[in-house]
Coordinates of N, CA and C in Angstrom, one line a residue:
Chain V
A1 N -6.1 -16.6 -3.4 CA -6.8 -15.3 -3.1 C -7.6 -15.8 -2.8
Q2 N -8.0 -15.6 -1.4 CA -9.6 -15.5 -0.4 C -10.7 -15.6 -0.5
S3 N -12.0 -16.3 -0.3 CA -13.2 -15.9 -0.5 C -14.2 -16.2 0.7
V4 N -15.1 -15.8 0.8 CA -16.0 -16.5 1.8 C -17.2 -16.1 1.7
T5 N -18.2 -17.4 2.0 CA -19.5 -17.6 1.9 C -20.2 -18.1 2.9
Q6 N -21.3 -17.2 3.2 CA -22.4 -17.3 4.0 C -23.9 -18.0 4.0
L7 N -24.7 -19.4 4.3 CA -25.1 -19.7 3.4 C -26.7 -19.1 4.7
G8 N -27.3 -18.5 3.8 CA -28.6 -18.0 4.5 C -28.1 -16.3 5.2
S9 N -29.1 -15.4 4.4 CA -28.5 -14.3 4.6 C -29.2 -13.6 5.7
H10 N -30.6 -14.5 5.9 CA -31.2 -14.2 7.7 C -31.8 -15.9 8.3
V11 N -31.1 -15.9 9.4 CA -31.7 -17.2 10.2 C -32.3 -16.8 11.0
S12 N -33.4 -17.5 11.6 CA -34.6 -17.4 12.4 C -34.6 -18.3 13.9
V13 N -34.6 -17.9 14.4 CA -34.2 -19.5 16.0 C -35.1 -18.7 17.2
S14 N -36.2 -19.8 17.5 CA -36.7 -19.4 19.3 C -35.5 -19.2 19.8
E15 N -35.8 -18.9 21.1 CA -34.7 -18.3 22.1 C -34.9 -19.8 22.9
G16 N -33.8 -19.5 23.1 CA -33.3 -21.2 24.1 C -32.6 -22.0 23.1
A17 N -33.0 -22.3 21.7 CA -32.6 -22.9 20.7 C -31.4 -22.5 20.5
L18 N -30.8 -23.8 19.6 CA -29.2 -24.3 19.1 C -29.0 -22.4 17.6
V19 N -28.3 -21.6 18.2 CA -27.6 -21.3 16.8 C -26.8 -21.4 16.0
L20 N -26.9 -21.8 14.9 CA -25.7 -22.5 13.5 C -25.7 -21.1 12.5
L21 N -24.9 -20.8 12.5 CA -24.6 -19.8 11.2 C -23.3 -20.8 10.5
R22 N -23.8 -20.1 9.2 CA -22.9 -21.5 8.6 C -21.7 -20.5 7.7
C23 N -20.4 -21.2 7.9 CA -19.2 -20.3 7.0 C -18.7 -21.1 5.6
N24 N -18.2 -21.1 5.5 CA -16.9 -21.6 4.7 C -16.4 -20.5 3.5
Y25 N -15.3 -21.1 3.3 CA -14.2 -20.2 2.8 C -13.5 -21.5 1.8
S26 N -12.6 -20.5 1.3 CA -12.0 -20.9 0.5 C -10.8 -19.9 0.6
S27 N -9.0 -20.4 0.0 CA -8.2 -19.5 0.4 C -7.0 -21.0 0.2
S28 N -6.0 -20.0 -1.0 CA -5.0 -20.9 -1.1 C -4.0 -20.5 0.3
V29 N -4.1 -20.6 0.9 CA -2.6 -20.7 2.0 C -4.0 -20.6 3.4
P30 N -2.8 -21.5 4.3 CA -3.5 -21.4 5.9 C -4.4 -20.7 6.0
P31 N -5.9 -19.9 6.5 CA -5.8 -19.5 7.1 C -6.2 -18.9 8.2
Y32 N -6.5 -17.4 8.3 CA -7.2 -17.0 9.7 C -8.8 -16.4 9.2
L33 N -9.3 -17.1 10.1 CA -10.8 -17.2 10.4 C -11.1 -16.6 11.1
F34 N -12.2 -15.4 11.3 CA -12.8 -14.8 12.2 C -14.7 -14.9 11.9
W35 N -15.2 -14.6 13.1 CA -16.4 -14.8 13.2 C -16.6 -13.0 13.8
Y36 N -17.1 -12.1 13.2 CA -17.8 -10.6 13.8 C -19.1 -10.1 14.1
V37 N -19.8 -9.5 15.0 CA -21.0 -9.2 15.6 C -21.3 -7.6 15.6
Q38 N -22.3 -7.6 14.4 CA -22.6 -6.1 14.3 C -24.1 -6.2 15.1
Y39 N -24.6 -5.3 16.0 CA -25.2 -4.4 16.4 C -25.5 -3.7 16.0
P40 N -26.7 -3.0 15.7 CA -27.8 -2.2 15.4 C -27.1 -0.3 15.4
N41 N -26.3 -0.3 15.1 CA -25.8 1.4 14.7 C -24.2 1.7 15.4
Q42 N -23.8 0.6 15.1 CA -22.6 -0.1 15.7 C -21.5 -0.2 14.9
G43 N -20.0 -0.3 14.9 CA -19.4 -1.1 13.7 C -18.8 -2.2 14.7
L44 N -18.0 -3.4 14.0 CA -18.2 -4.6 14.3 C -17.0 -5.3 15.5
Q45 N -18.1 -6.2 16.1 CA -17.1 -6.4 17.2 C -16.5 -8.5 16.9
L46 N -15.8 -8.6 17.3 CA -14.7 -9.9 17.1 C -15.8 -10.3 18.5
L47 N -16.1 -11.7 17.8 CA -16.3 -13.1 18.8 C -15.6 -13.7 19.0
L48 N -15.1 -14.2 17.9 CA -14.0 -14.9 18.4 C -12.6 -15.3 16.8
K49 N -11.6 -16.3 17.4 CA -10.9 -15.8 15.8 C -10.3 -17.5 16.2
Y50 N -9.4 -18.0 14.9 CA -8.7 -19.3 14.5 C -7.6 -18.6 13.8
T51 N -6.6 -19.0 14.0 CA -5.5 -18.8 13.9 C -4.1 -20.0 14.1
S52 N -4.5 -20.6 14.2 CA -4.0 -22.4 13.6 C -4.1 -22.9 14.9
A53 N -4.3 -22.3 16.0 CA -4.1 -23.3 17.0 C -4.6 -24.3 17.1
A54 N -6.0 -24.2 18.1 CA -7.2 -25.3 18.1 C -8.0 -25.2 17.2
T55 N -8.7 -25.9 16.8 CA -9.8 -26.4 15.7 C -10.4 -25.8 16.2
L56 N -11.4 -26.0 17.9 CA -12.9 -25.5 18.2 C -12.2 -24.4 19.3
V57 N -12.7 -23.1 18.8 CA -12.4 -21.7 19.2 C -13.9 -21.3 20.1
K58 N -13.5 -20.7 21.1 CA -14.6 -20.5 22.1 C -14.1 -18.5 22.2
G59 N -15.0 -17.8 21.8 CA -15.4 -17.0 22.0 C -16.1 -16.0 22.7
I60 N -16.2 -14.7 22.5 CA -17.3 -13.9 24.2 C -19.0 -14.4 23.7
N61 N -19.8 -14.4 24.9 CA -20.8 -14.4 24.7 C -21.5 -15.9 24.7
G62 N -21.0 -17.2 24.9 CA -20.9 -18.4 25.2 C -20.6 -18.9 22.9
F63 N -20.3 -17.8 22.2 CA -20.1 -18.6 20.5 C -19.1 -19.3 21.0
E64 N -19.2 -20.6 19.8 CA -17.9 -21.2 19.6 C -17.7 -21.3 18.4
A65 N -16.8 -21.8 17.7 CA -16.8 -22.4 16.3 C -15.7 -23.1 16.0
E66 N -15.9 -24.0 14.8 CA -15.3 -25.2 14.9 C -14.8 -24.7 13.0
F67 N -13.1 -25.0 13.2 CA -12.3 -24.9 12.2 C -12.4 -26.1 11.2
K68 N -12.6 -26.7 10.3 CA -12.8 -27.8 9.9 C -12.0 -28.1 8.3
K69 N -10.7 -28.2 8.6 CA -10.1 -28.2 6.9 C -10.6 -28.6 5.8
S70 N -10.9 -30.3 6.2 CA -11.7 -31.0 4.8 C -13.3 -30.7 4.4
E71 N -13.7 -30.0 5.9 CA -15.1 -29.1 4.9 C -14.7 -27.0 4.5
T72 N -13.2 -27.3 4.4 CA -13.3 -25.4 4.7 C -13.9 -25.1 4.7
S73 N -14.6 -25.0 6.2 CA -16.1 -24.4 7.1 C -15.3 -24.1 8.6
F74 N -16.3 -23.2 8.9 CA -15.4 -21.9 10.5 C -17.4 -22.5 10.9
H75 N -18.0 -22.5 10.7 CA -19.6 -22.4 11.5 C -19.2 -22.3 12.8
L76 N -20.3 -21.1 13.3 CA -20.5 -20.6 14.7 C -21.9 -21.5 14.8
T77 N -21.7 -21.1 16.5 CA -22.9 -21.8 17.2 C -22.7 -21.4 18.6
K78 N -23.8 -21.4 18.8 CA -24.1 -21.2 20.2 C -25.3 -22.1 20.6
P79 N -25.5 -22.6 22.2 CA -26.1 -23.8 22.6 C -27.3 -23.5 23.0
S80 N -27.3 -22.3 23.4 CA -28.8 -21.7 23.5 C -28.9 -20.3 23.5
A81 N -29.6 -19.4 22.2 CA -30.4 -18.8 22.1 C -31.2 -17.3 22.8
H82 N -30.3 -16.4 22.6 CA -30.7 -14.8 24.1 C -30.9 -14.6 22.8
M83 N -32.3 -13.1 23.5 CA -32.8 -12.2 22.7 C -32.0 -11.3 22.2
S84 N -30.4 -11.0 23.0 CA -29.5 -9.9 22.9 C -29.0 -10.7 21.7
D85 N -29.1 -11.6 21.1 CA -27.8 -12.4 20.1 C -28.8 -12.1 19.2
A86 N -30.0 -11.3 18.9 CA -30.0 -10.5 17.6 C -29.2 -10.0 16.9
A87 N -28.4 -10.1 15.9 CA -27.4 -8.6 15.4 C -27.2 -9.7 14.0
E88 N -26.3 -8.7 13.3 CA -25.8 -8.8 12.0 C -23.9 -9.7 12.2
Y89 N -23.8 -11.0 11.7 CA -22.8 -11.8 11.8 C -22.2 -11.7 10.7
F90 N -20.9 -11.5 10.8 CA -20.2 -11.7 9.8 C -18.7 -12.6 9.6
C91 N -18.3 -13.8 8.8 CA -17.4 -14.3 8.3 C -16.4 -13.5 7.5
A92 N -15.5 -14.1 8.3 CA -14.0 -13.1 7.4 C -12.9 -14.1 7.4
V93 N -11.4 -14.1 6.8 CA -10.9 -14.8 6.7 C -9.9 -13.6 5.3
S94 N -8.4 -14.0 6.4 CA -7.0 -13.3 6.0 C -6.6 -14.9 5.8
D95 N -5.0 -14.2 4.8 CA -4.1 -15.3 5.7 C -3.5 -14.5 6.4
N96 N -2.3 -16.2 6.5 CA -1.7 -15.4 8.1 C -0.7 -15.1 8.1
Y97 N -0.6 -13.5 6.8 CA 0.3 -12.6 7.6 C -1.0 -11.6 7.4
G98 N -2.0 -11.7 8.1 CA -2.8 -10.4 7.7 C -2.9 -9.8 6.4
Q99 N -2.9 -10.5 5.5 CA -3.1 -9.9 4.1 C -4.2 -10.1 3.2
N100 N -5.1 -9.6 2.8 CA -6.0 -10.4 1.7 C -7.5 -10.3 2.4
F101 N -7.4 -10.0 3.5 CA -8.8 -9.9 4.0 C -9.5 -9.3 3.4
V102 N -10.8 -10.7 4.1 CA -12.3 -11.1 3.2 C -13.4 -10.9 4.2
F103 N -14.7 -9.9 3.5 CA -15.5 -10.7 4.9 C -16.4 -11.4 3.5
G104 N -17.4 -11.8 4.6 CA -18.5 -12.5 3.9 C -19.2 -11.9 3.8
P105 N -20.5 -12.3 3.3 CA -21.6 -10.7 3.0 C -23.1 -10.8 4.3
G106 N -22.5 -12.0 5.3 CA -22.9 -11.6 6.5 C -24.3 -12.5 6.5
T107 N -25.0 -12.6 7.9 CA -26.1 -13.4 7.9 C -26.6 -12.7 9.2
R108 N -27.9 -12.5 8.9 CA -29.4 -11.9 9.9 C -29.7 -12.4 11.1
L109 N -29.8 -12.7 12.2 CA -29.9 -13.7 13.4 C -31.2 -12.9 14.0
S110 N -32.2 -13.6 14.0 CA -33.1 -13.1 14.3 C -33.8 -13.9 15.6
V111 N -34.1 -13.6 17.4 CA -34.4 -14.7 17.7 C -35.7 -14.7 18.5
L112 N -36.6 -15.2 18.3 CA -37.8 -15.1 18.4 C -38.6 -15.6 19.9
P113 N -39.2 -15.0 20.5 CA -39.6 -14.8 22.6 C -40.4 -16.4 22.1
Chain Z
G1 N -26.9 -6.0 -5.2 CA -26.4 -6.1 -4.0 C -25.5 -4.8 -3.7
A2 N -25.3 -3.7 -2.5 CA -25.0 -2.9 -2.4 C -23.3 -2.9 -3.0
V3 N -22.7 -2.0 -3.5 CA -20.6 -1.5 -3.1 C -20.5 -0.7 -2.9
V4 N -19.5 -1.1 -1.7 CA -18.6 -0.5 -1.5 C -17.5 0.1 -2.0
S5 N -16.9 1.0 -2.8 CA -16.0 1.1 -3.2 C -14.8 1.7 -2.5
Q6 N -13.8 1.2 -2.5 CA -12.5 2.3 -0.9 C -11.4 1.9 -2.5
H7 N -10.5 3.0 -2.0 CA -9.2 3.6 -3.1 C -8.5 4.6 -1.9
P8 N -7.1 4.0 -3.1 CA -6.5 3.2 -3.4 C -6.0 2.0 -2.6
S9 N -6.2 0.4 -3.2 CA -6.2 -0.7 -2.8 C -5.3 -0.7 -1.7
R10 N -3.8 -0.3 -2.5 CA -2.5 -0.5 -2.4 C -1.4 0.8 -1.9
V11 N -0.9 1.2 -1.4 CA 0.1 2.6 -0.7 C 1.0 2.2 -0.5
I12 N 1.9 3.2 -1.1 CA 3.5 3.2 -0.5 C 3.8 4.3 -0.1
C13 N 4.3 4.7 1.1 CA 4.3 6.2 0.8 C 6.0 6.2 1.6
K14 N 6.7 7.7 1.9 CA 7.5 7.3 2.4 C 7.3 8.3 3.8
S15 N 8.1 7.8 4.8 CA 7.6 8.4 5.8 C 7.8 9.9 6.5
G16 N 6.9 10.7 7.2 CA 6.5 12.0 7.0 C 4.9 12.4 6.1
T17 N 5.0 11.5 5.5 CA 3.7 11.7 3.6 C 2.6 11.7 4.6
S18 N 1.3 12.3 4.2 CA 0.4 12.1 4.0 C -0.7 11.2 2.5
V19 N -1.3 10.6 3.6 CA -1.8 9.3 2.8 C -3.7 10.1 3.1
K20 N -4.0 10.1 2.0 CA -5.7 9.8 1.7 C -6.3 8.6 1.2
I21 N -7.4 8.1 2.2 CA -7.9 6.7 1.9 C -9.5 7.4 1.3
E22 N -10.1 6.9 0.4 CA -11.8 7.2 0.3 C -12.4 6.1 0.5
C23 N -13.3 6.3 0.9 CA -14.6 4.9 0.5 C -16.0 5.9 0.2
R24 N -16.5 4.8 -0.7 CA -17.7 5.5 -1.5 C -18.6 4.0 -1.3
S25 N -20.1 4.6 -1.3 CA -20.8 3.9 -1.4 C -21.9 4.5 -2.7
L26 N -21.7 3.5 -3.8 CA -21.9 3.6 -5.2 C -23.3 3.4 -5.7
D27 N -23.7 2.8 -4.8 CA -25.6 2.8 -5.4 C -26.2 2.7 -3.9
F28 N -26.0 3.3 -2.6 CA -26.3 3.5 -1.7 C -26.4 5.0 -1.0
Q29 N -27.1 5.4 -0.4 CA -26.6 6.7 0.5 C -25.7 6.3 1.8
A30 N -25.0 6.4 2.8 CA -24.9 5.6 3.4 C -24.6 7.7 4.7
T31 N -25.6 7.3 5.6 CA -25.6 8.2 7.1 C -23.7 8.0 7.7
T32 N -24.0 7.1 8.4 CA -22.8 6.0 8.9 C -21.6 5.2 7.9
M33 N -20.8 5.8 8.1 CA -19.3 4.6 7.4 C -19.2 4.3 8.6
F34 N -17.9 3.3 8.9 CA -17.3 2.9 9.8 C -15.8 2.6 9.5
W35 N -14.8 2.9 10.1 CA -13.4 2.6 9.5 C -12.5 1.5 10.5
Y36 N -11.5 0.8 9.9 CA -11.2 -0.1 10.7 C -9.7 -0.2 10.7
R37 N -8.6 -1.3 11.1 CA -7.1 -1.4 11.1 C -6.9 -2.7 11.3
Q38 N -6.5 -3.2 10.5 CA -6.0 -4.7 10.9 C -4.6 -4.9 10.9
F39 N -3.3 -4.9 11.9 CA -2.4 -5.6 11.7 C -2.2 -6.5 11.7
P40 N -1.1 -7.1 11.1 CA -0.4 -8.6 10.8 C -0.8 -9.5 11.9
K41 N -1.4 -10.2 11.4 CA -2.1 -12.2 12.5 C -3.1 -11.1 13.6
Q42 N -3.7 -10.1 13.2 CA -4.5 -9.8 14.6 C -5.9 -9.6 13.7
S43 N -7.3 -9.2 14.7 CA -8.1 -9.2 14.4 C -8.1 -7.7 13.7
L44 N -9.3 -7.3 13.0 CA -9.9 -6.0 13.1 C -10.1 -5.3 13.7
M45 N -10.0 -3.8 14.1 CA -9.6 -3.1 15.4 C -10.7 -1.8 14.5
L46 N -12.0 -1.5 15.3 CA -12.3 -0.5 15.0 C -12.1 1.1 15.3
M47 N -11.7 1.9 14.5 CA -10.8 2.8 14.5 C -11.7 3.8 14.9
A48 N -12.8 4.2 14.3 CA -14.1 5.6 14.5 C -15.3 5.4 13.6
T49 N -15.9 5.8 13.9 CA -17.4 5.9 13.4 C -17.7 7.4 12.9
S50 N -18.0 7.1 11.2 CA -17.8 8.8 10.6 C -19.7 9.1 10.0
N51 N -19.3 10.3 11.0 CA -21.5 10.3 10.2 C -21.6 11.4 9.3
E52 N -22.5 11.6 7.8 CA -21.6 12.9 7.4 C -22.6 13.9 8.1
G53 N -21.9 15.1 7.9 CA -22.3 16.5 8.2 C -21.8 16.5 9.6
S54 N -20.9 15.7 10.9 CA -20.6 15.5 11.8 C -19.3 15.4 12.2
K55 N -18.7 15.5 13.5 CA -17.3 15.2 13.6 C -17.8 13.3 13.8
A56 N -16.7 12.9 12.9 CA -16.2 11.2 13.7 C -16.5 11.1 14.9
T57 N -16.6 10.1 15.7 CA -16.3 8.9 16.9 C -15.4 8.2 17.0
Y58 N -14.4 9.0 18.1 CA -12.5 7.9 17.8 C -13.0 7.1 18.6
E59 N -12.6 5.8 18.2 CA -12.1 4.5 19.6 C -11.0 4.7 19.9
Q60 N -11.4 4.4 22.1 CA -10.1 4.6 22.7 C -9.0 4.4 22.2
G61 N -7.8 5.3 22.4 CA -6.4 5.2 22.2 C -6.0 5.2 20.1
V62 N -7.4 5.5 19.4 CA -7.3 6.5 18.2 C -6.8 7.5 18.4
E63 N -6.0 8.3 17.6 CA -5.2 9.8 17.9 C -6.4 10.1 16.5
K64 N -6.7 11.6 17.2 CA -7.5 12.2 15.7 C -7.7 12.8 15.5
D65 N -6.1 13.9 15.9 CA -5.3 14.1 14.8 C -4.3 14.0 14.0
K66 N -4.7 12.2 14.1 CA -3.5 12.1 13.1 C -4.3 11.1 11.9
F67 N -5.6 10.4 12.4 CA -6.5 9.7 11.6 C -7.2 10.5 11.3
L68 N -7.4 11.7 10.3 CA -8.4 12.8 9.9 C -9.5 12.1 9.3
I69 N -10.6 12.2 9.6 CA -11.7 11.5 9.0 C -13.0 12.6 8.3
N70 N -13.0 12.7 7.1 CA -14.4 13.8 6.6 C -15.5 12.7 5.8
H71 N -16.0 13.0 6.3 CA -17.8 12.9 5.5 C -18.1 13.3 5.4
A72 N -18.1 14.0 4.0 CA -18.8 15.2 4.4 C -19.9 15.2 3.1
S73 N -20.1 13.9 2.6 CA -21.1 13.4 1.1 C -22.1 12.3 2.1
L74 N -23.1 11.6 1.5 CA -23.6 10.9 1.9 C -23.0 9.6 1.2
T75 N -22.2 9.9 0.3 CA -21.9 8.7 0.0 C -19.7 8.5 -0.3
L76 N -19.2 9.4 0.5 CA -18.3 9.4 0.8 C -17.7 9.8 1.7
S77 N -16.6 9.2 2.2 CA -16.0 9.0 3.4 C -14.2 8.9 3.2
T78 N -13.7 9.7 3.9 CA -12.3 10.1 3.9 C -11.5 9.7 5.1
L79 N -10.6 9.0 4.9 CA -9.7 9.2 6.3 C -7.8 9.7 6.2
T80 N -7.5 10.2 6.6 CA -6.4 10.8 6.4 C -5.8 10.3 7.2
V81 N -3.9 9.4 6.3 CA -3.3 9.5 7.6 C -1.7 10.7 8.1
T82 N -2.3 11.1 8.2 CA -1.9 12.3 8.6 C 0.1 12.3 9.1
S83 N 1.6 12.2 8.0 CA 2.7 12.4 8.6 C 2.5 10.8 9.2
A84 N 2.2 10.0 8.7 CA 3.1 8.3 8.3 C 3.9 7.7 9.2
H85 N 3.8 7.4 9.6 CA 4.9 6.2 10.4 C 5.0 5.0 9.9
P86 N 5.9 4.6 9.6 CA 6.2 2.9 9.8 C 5.5 2.0 10.7
E87 N 5.2 2.8 11.9 CA 4.2 2.0 12.8 C 2.9 2.6 12.2
D88 N 2.7 3.1 11.2 CA 1.4 3.3 10.5 C 0.9 2.3 9.6
S89 N 2.0 1.4 8.9 CA 1.3 0.0 7.9 C 0.4 -0.1 8.8
S90 N -0.8 -0.9 7.6 CA -1.8 -1.5 8.0 C -2.9 -2.0 7.5
F91 N -3.3 -2.6 7.7 CA -4.7 -2.8 6.6 C -5.6 -2.0 6.9
Y92 N -6.1 -1.2 6.0 CA -7.1 -0.1 6.6 C -9.0 -0.5 5.7
I93 N -9.3 -1.1 6.6 CA -10.7 -1.5 5.7 C -12.1 -0.1 6.5
C94 N -12.6 0.3 5.1 CA -13.9 0.5 5.4 C -15.5 0.0 5.4
S95 N -16.3 0.5 5.7 CA -17.9 0.2 6.1 C -18.6 0.8 5.7
A96 N -20.0 0.6 5.3 CA -20.9 1.9 5.5 C -22.7 1.1 5.8
S97 N -23.3 1.7 6.3 CA -23.9 1.1 6.6 C -25.4 2.3 6.0
P98 N -26.0 1.4 5.0 CA -27.6 2.5 4.2 C -28.3 3.4 4.9
T99 N -28.5 4.3 4.7 CA -29.7 5.2 5.2 C -31.1 5.1 5.1
G100 N -31.5 4.8 6.1 CA -32.9 4.7 5.9 C -34.0 3.4 6.2
G101 N -32.5 2.5 6.1 CA -32.7 1.3 6.6 C -32.9 0.8 8.4
T102 N -32.6 -0.2 8.2 CA -32.6 -0.8 10.2 C -31.4 -0.5 10.4
N103 N -30.7 -0.6 9.8 CA -29.0 0.0 10.6 C -28.3 -1.4 10.5
E104 N -28.6 -2.4 10.4 CA -28.5 -3.8 10.9 C -27.7 -4.6 9.6
K105 N -27.2 -3.7 8.5 CA -26.6 -4.4 7.8 C -25.6 -3.5 7.1
L106 N -24.3 -4.2 7.1 CA -22.6 -3.2 6.9 C -22.5 -3.6 5.6
F107 N -21.8 -3.0 4.6 CA -21.4 -3.8 3.3 C -19.9 -2.9 3.7
F108 N -19.1 -4.1 2.7 CA -17.5 -3.2 3.2 C -16.6 -3.4 1.9
G109 N -15.8 -2.2 2.1 CA -15.0 -2.4 0.9 C -13.7 -2.6 0.8
S110 N -13.1 -2.7 0.3 CA -11.9 -3.7 0.0 C -10.9 -3.6 0.3
G111 N -10.9 -2.5 1.2 CA -9.7 -2.5 1.9 C -8.3 -1.9 1.3
T112 N -7.5 -1.4 2.0 CA -5.9 -0.3 1.7 C -5.4 -1.2 2.7
Q113 N -4.1 -1.5 1.5 CA -2.8 -1.8 2.3 C -1.7 -1.0 2.5
L114 N -1.4 -0.3 3.6 CA -0.7 1.0 3.5 C 0.9 0.8 3.9
S115 N 1.5 0.9 3.5 CA 3.2 0.9 3.8 C 4.1 2.2 3.9
V116 N 4.4 2.3 4.6 CA 4.9 3.6 5.2 C 6.5 3.2 5.0
L117 N 7.1 3.7 4.3 CA 8.3 3.4 4.2 C 9.4 4.5 5.6

C-alpha cells in the first residue's frame, strides 16, 4: 500500500525567495510520484511526475523535484517564487501500474510581496 | 479533517453496461466537485467540473453523453459511465471543494478502479 505525507499544511515565502514543499512517501513497490497544483476554483493541474527515469524531474512554471529513494522523499522546489505561484500543492503516489493512486493532504503556498 | 467517500472502490462490468460511481462529502457541503481519470502509468486527468444544481463543465475530449455527471445535492455527485467499453477501464477519482471557504482546498475520494470486460 502507498501513503503520502506533506510536511506543513501552509507555507509562506517572500516573492523571489526559494520555494520548498516537502513530500515523503511510503510504498511497498517502486513508486510513480506526482506533484499537482490547484488554483482557486479550478481542478488539479499536473506540475511534474517521476516514473523511474531521471531522479531530478523538471516541470512546468520553473518547478522541479528530486526523487530520493534513500529518504523516501520527492520534495518540490522553485528557485524564485512568483505571486502567481500562490496555490494548493498536492503530492501523489501510485504504483508503477497506475494502481493505488494516493494523494497527500496538500500544502497551501502563500507568496508575500 | 474533511472526508470524501467514493463508492464503489472497485467494479468489474461487462461491455455495454453502465456503471455509476458516487462521490459524497461526509462532513461538509461542496458546491463544486471534480472528476478525474487516470490510465495506467499516466498522470491524473481532469474530466469535468461538477457544480451543484447546474450542468457539469467537461474538459476537451471528454464525451459528455458517455460520462454523465449529476450533482443534485451539496453532498453528492455521481459519475455514470454509460455503455462502458474496455477502453473505459481506468481509475476514476473525485475531489470536493468546501462551500463557503476559500475554495483553495480540495479533498479527495479514495478512487474507483473500473474494469470493463
